[in-house]
GROMACS .gro file of C-alpha atoms in nm:
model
  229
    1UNK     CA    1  -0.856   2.248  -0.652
    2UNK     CA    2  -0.630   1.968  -0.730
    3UNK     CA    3  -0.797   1.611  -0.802
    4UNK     CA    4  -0.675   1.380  -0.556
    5UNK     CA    5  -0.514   1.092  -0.708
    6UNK     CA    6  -0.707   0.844  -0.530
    7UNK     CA    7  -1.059   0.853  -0.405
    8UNK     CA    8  -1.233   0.645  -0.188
    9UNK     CA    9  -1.614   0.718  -0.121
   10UNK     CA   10  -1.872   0.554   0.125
   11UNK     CA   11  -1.647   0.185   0.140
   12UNK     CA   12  -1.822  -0.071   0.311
   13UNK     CA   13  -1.618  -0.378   0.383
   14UNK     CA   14  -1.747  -0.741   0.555
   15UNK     CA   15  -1.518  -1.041   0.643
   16UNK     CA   16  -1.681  -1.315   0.807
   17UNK     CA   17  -2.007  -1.178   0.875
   18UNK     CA   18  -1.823  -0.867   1.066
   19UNK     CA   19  -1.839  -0.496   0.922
   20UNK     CA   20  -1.492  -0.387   0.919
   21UNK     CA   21  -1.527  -0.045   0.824
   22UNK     CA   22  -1.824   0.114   0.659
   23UNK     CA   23  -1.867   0.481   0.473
   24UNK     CA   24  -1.520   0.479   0.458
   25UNK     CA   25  -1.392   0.815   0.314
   26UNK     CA   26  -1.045   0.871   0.148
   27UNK     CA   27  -0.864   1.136  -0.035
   28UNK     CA   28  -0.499   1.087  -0.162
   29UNK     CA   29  -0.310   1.387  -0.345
   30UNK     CA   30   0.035   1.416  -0.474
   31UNK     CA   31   0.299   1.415  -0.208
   32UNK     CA   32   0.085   1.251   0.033
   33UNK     CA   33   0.191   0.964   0.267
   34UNK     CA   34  -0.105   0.844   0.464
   35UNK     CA   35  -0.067   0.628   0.738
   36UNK     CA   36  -0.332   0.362   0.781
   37UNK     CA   37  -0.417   0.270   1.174
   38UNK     CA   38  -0.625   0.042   1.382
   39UNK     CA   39  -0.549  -0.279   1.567
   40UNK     CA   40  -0.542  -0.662   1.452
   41UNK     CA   41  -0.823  -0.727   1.250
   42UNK     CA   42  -0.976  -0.440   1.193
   43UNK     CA   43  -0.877  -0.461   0.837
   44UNK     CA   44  -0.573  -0.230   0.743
   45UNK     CA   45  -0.422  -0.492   0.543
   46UNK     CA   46  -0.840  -0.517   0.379
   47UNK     CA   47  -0.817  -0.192   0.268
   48UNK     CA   48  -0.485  -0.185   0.148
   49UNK     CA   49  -0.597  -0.545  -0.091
   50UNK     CA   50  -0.898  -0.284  -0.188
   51UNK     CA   51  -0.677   0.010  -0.277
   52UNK     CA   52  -0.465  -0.193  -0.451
   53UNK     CA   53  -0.760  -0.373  -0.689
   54UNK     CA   54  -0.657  -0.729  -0.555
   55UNK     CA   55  -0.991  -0.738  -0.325
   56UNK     CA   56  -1.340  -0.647  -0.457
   57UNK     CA   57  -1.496  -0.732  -0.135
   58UNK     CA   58  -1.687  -0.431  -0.121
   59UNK     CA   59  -1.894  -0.155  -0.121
   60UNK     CA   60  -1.878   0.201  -0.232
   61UNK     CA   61  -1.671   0.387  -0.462
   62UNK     CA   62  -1.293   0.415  -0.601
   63UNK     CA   63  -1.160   0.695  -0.836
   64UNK     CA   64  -0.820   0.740  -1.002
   65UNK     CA   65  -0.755   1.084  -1.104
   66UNK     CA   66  -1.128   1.188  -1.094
   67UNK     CA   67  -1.228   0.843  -1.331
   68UNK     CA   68  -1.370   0.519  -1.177
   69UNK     CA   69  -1.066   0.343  -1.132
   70UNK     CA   70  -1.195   0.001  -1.250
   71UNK     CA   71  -1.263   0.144  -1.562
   72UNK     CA   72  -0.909   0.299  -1.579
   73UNK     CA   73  -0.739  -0.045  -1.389
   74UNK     CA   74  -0.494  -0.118  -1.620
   75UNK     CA   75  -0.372   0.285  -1.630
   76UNK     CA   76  -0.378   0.235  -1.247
   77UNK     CA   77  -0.170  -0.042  -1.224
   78UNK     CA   78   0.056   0.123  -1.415
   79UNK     CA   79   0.152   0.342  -1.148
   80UNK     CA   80   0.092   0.142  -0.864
   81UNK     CA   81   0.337  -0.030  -0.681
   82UNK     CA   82   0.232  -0.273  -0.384
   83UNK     CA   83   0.429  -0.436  -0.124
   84UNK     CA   84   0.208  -0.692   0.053
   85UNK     CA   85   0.303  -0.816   0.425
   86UNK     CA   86   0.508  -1.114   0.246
   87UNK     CA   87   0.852  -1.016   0.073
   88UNK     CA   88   0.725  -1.205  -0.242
   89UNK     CA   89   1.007  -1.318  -0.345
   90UNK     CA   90   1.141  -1.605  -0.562
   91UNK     CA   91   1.335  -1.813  -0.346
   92UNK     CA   92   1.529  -2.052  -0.577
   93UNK     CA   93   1.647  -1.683  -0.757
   94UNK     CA   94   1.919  -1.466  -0.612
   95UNK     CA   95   1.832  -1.073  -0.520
   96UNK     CA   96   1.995  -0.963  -0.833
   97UNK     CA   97   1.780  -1.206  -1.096
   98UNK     CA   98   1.407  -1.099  -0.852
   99UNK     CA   99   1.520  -0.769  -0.940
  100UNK     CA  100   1.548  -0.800  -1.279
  101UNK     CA  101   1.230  -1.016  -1.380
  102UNK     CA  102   1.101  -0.763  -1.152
  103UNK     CA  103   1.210  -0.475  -1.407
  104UNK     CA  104   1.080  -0.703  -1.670
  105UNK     CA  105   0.722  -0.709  -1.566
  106UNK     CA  106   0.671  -0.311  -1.580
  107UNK     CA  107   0.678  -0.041  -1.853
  108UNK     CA  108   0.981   0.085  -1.722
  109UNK     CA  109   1.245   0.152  -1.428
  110UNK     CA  110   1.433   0.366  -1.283
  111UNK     CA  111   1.848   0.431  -1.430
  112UNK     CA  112   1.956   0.299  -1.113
  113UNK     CA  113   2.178   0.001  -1.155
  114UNK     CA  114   2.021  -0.269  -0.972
  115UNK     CA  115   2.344  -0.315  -0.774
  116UNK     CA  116   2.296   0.030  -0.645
  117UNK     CA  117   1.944  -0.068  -0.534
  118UNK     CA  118   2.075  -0.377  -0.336
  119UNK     CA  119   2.328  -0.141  -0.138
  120UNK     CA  120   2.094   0.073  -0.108
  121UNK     CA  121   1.918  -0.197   0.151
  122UNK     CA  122   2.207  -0.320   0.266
  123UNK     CA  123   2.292  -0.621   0.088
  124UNK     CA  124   2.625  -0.552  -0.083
  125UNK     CA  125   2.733  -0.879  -0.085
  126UNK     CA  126   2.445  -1.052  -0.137
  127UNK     CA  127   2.347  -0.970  -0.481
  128UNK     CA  128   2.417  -1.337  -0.604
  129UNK     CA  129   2.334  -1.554  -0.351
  130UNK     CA  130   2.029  -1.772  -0.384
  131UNK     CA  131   1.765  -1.618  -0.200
  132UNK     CA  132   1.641  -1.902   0.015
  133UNK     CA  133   1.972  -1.877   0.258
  134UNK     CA  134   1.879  -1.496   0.328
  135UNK     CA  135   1.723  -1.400   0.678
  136UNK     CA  136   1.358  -1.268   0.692
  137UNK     CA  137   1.481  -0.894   0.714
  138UNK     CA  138   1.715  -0.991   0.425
  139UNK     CA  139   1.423  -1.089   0.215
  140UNK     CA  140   1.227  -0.800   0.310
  141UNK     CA  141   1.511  -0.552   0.229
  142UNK     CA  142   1.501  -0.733  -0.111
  143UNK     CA  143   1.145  -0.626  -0.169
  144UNK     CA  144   1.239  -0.294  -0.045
  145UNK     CA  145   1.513  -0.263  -0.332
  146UNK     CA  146   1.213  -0.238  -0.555
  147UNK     CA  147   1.137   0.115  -0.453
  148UNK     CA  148   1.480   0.228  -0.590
  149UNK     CA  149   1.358   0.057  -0.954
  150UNK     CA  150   0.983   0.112  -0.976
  151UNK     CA  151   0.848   0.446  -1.181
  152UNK     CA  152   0.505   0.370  -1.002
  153UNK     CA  153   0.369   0.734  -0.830
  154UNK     CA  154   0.130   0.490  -0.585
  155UNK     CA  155   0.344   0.326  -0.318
  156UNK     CA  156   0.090   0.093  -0.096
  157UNK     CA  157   0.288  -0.101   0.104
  158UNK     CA  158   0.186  -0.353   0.424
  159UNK     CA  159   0.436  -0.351   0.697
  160UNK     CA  160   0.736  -0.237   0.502
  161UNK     CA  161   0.946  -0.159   0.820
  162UNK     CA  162   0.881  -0.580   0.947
  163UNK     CA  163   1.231  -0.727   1.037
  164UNK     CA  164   1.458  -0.420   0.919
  165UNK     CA  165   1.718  -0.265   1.176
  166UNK     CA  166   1.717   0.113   1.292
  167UNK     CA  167   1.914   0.177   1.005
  168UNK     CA  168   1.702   0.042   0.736
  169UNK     CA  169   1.391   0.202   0.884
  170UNK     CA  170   1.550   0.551   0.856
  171UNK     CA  171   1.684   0.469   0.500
  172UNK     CA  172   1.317   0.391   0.419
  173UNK     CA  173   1.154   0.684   0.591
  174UNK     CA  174   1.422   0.925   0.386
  175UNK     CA  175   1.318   0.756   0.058
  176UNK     CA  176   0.882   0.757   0.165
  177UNK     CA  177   1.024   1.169   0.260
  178UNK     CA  178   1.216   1.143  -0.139
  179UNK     CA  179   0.905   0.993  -0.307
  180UNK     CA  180   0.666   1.239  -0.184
  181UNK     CA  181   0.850   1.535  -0.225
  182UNK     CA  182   0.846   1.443  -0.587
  183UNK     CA  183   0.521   1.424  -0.585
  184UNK     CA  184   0.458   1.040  -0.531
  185UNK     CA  185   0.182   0.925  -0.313
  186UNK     CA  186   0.243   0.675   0.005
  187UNK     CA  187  -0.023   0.479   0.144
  188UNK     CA  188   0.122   0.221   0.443
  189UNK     CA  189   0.027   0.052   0.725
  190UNK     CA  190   0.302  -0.002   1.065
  191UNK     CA  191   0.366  -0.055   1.398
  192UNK     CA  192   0.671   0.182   1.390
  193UNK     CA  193   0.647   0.499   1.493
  194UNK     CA  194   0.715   0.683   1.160
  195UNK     CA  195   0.962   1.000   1.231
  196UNK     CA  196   0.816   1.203   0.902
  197UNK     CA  197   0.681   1.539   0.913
  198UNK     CA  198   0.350   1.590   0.745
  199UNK     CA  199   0.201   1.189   0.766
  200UNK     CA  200  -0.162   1.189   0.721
  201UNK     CA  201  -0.335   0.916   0.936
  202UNK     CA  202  -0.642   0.724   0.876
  203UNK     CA  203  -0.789   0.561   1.182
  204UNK     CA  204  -1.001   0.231   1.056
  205UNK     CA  205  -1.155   0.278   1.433
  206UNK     CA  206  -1.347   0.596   1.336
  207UNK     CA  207  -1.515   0.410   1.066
  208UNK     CA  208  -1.648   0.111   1.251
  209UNK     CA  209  -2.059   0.070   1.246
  210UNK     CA  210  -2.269   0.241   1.502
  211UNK     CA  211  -2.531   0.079   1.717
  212UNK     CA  212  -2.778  -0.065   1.478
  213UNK     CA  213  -2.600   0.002   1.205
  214UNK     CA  214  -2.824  -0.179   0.875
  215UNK     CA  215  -2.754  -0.355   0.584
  216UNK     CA  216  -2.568  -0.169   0.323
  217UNK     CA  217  -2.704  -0.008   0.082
  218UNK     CA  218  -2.553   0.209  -0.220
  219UNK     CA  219  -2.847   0.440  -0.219
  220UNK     CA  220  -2.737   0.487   0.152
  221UNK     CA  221  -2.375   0.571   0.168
  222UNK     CA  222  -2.400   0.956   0.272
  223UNK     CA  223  -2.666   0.865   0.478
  224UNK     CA  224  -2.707   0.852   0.832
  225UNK     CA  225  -2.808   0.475   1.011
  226UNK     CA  226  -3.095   0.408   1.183
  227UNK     CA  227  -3.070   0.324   1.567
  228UNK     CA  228  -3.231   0.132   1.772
  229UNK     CA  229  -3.514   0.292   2.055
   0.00000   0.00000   0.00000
């Protein structure tokens, strides 16, 4: 059986005195794209902070190809892309220069000129401008241009369809389709109903505490809770 790139076993995750999820169970293989759902605040964009390494508020278990993945971070990272809810992008720099530092900062990119990527998202045009007189779905689609750069097999992005149009949201779905078919992996959280065949969901609401739920406990992970009489 294939080892699933990314493994999550028994997560436990508090925020303010609140369990947001607990056991927590996760597999991620090649050419997956797993949808991650719940309302506000019950910590998609927690897990996502987890999956990505930027949050070790937690409990439990993580694997990358079969290894603990903090022991194998840097590897991970590697091949990790992540898109957080903000575009992250430098202001005071045009689309063209965030592009290329952020070429720079990886061990590689795609061949794709980075003009190409900005058409790609719709900013023909644009690729000079200074960043801080674009729209919010103009910075967004800037992040977004990354996707057409990156070598990274682990997309985990936040929200990537906030503030695009129709069209942009079926350009992205076709390249999350493109990525996956290659063999990438997709892990994402939205409000958008996603029009892809084959999405793998992951309900946060199926892994919220039961009544009397205790403390956690590593020893305790694949166990069942105690109740209450």
């Amino acid at each position: 059986m294939t080892t699933p790139v990314i493994e999550a076993r028994g997560l436990h995750c508090e925020r303010d005195e609140r369990v947001l999820f607990c056991r927590l169970q996760l597999q991620i293989y090649p050419g997956d794209i797993v949808q991650v759902e719940g309302p506000n605040g019950s910590g998609k964009t927690t897990l996502l902070r987890i999956l990505t390494t930027v949050s070790r508020e937690f409990q439990g278990e993580l694997c990358w190809r079969g290894e603990d993945l903090h022991r194998q971070r840097l590897d991970y990272l590697n091949h990790l892309l992540y898109l957080g809810h903000l575009p992250s992008v430098k202001k005071a720099l045009s689309p063209r220069e965030n592009l290329q530092w952020f070429s720079g900062m990886g061990s590689g990119h795609k061949q794709l000129p980075i003009a190409r990527a900005l058409e790609e998202v719709g900013l023909l045009g644009f690729e000079d401008v200074p960043c801080y007189i674009l729209s919010a779905g103009q910075l967004r689609r800037v992040a977004l241009a990354r996707l057409y750069l990156t070598p990274a097999q682990i997309w985990v992005l936040d929200e990537p369809f906030t503030a695009i149009d129709k069209q942009g949201v079926a350009a992205l779905e076709s390249l999350l389709q493109e990525h996956a078919r290659g063999g990438g992996s997709v892990v994402l959280t939205t409000h958008q109903n996603l029009g892809l065949a084959g999405v793998k969901r992951l309900n946060l609401m199926d892994f919220q505490p039961p009544q009397g739920y205790y403390p956690y406990s590593p020893d305790s992970a694949g166990e069942e809770p105690e109740t209450g009489p």
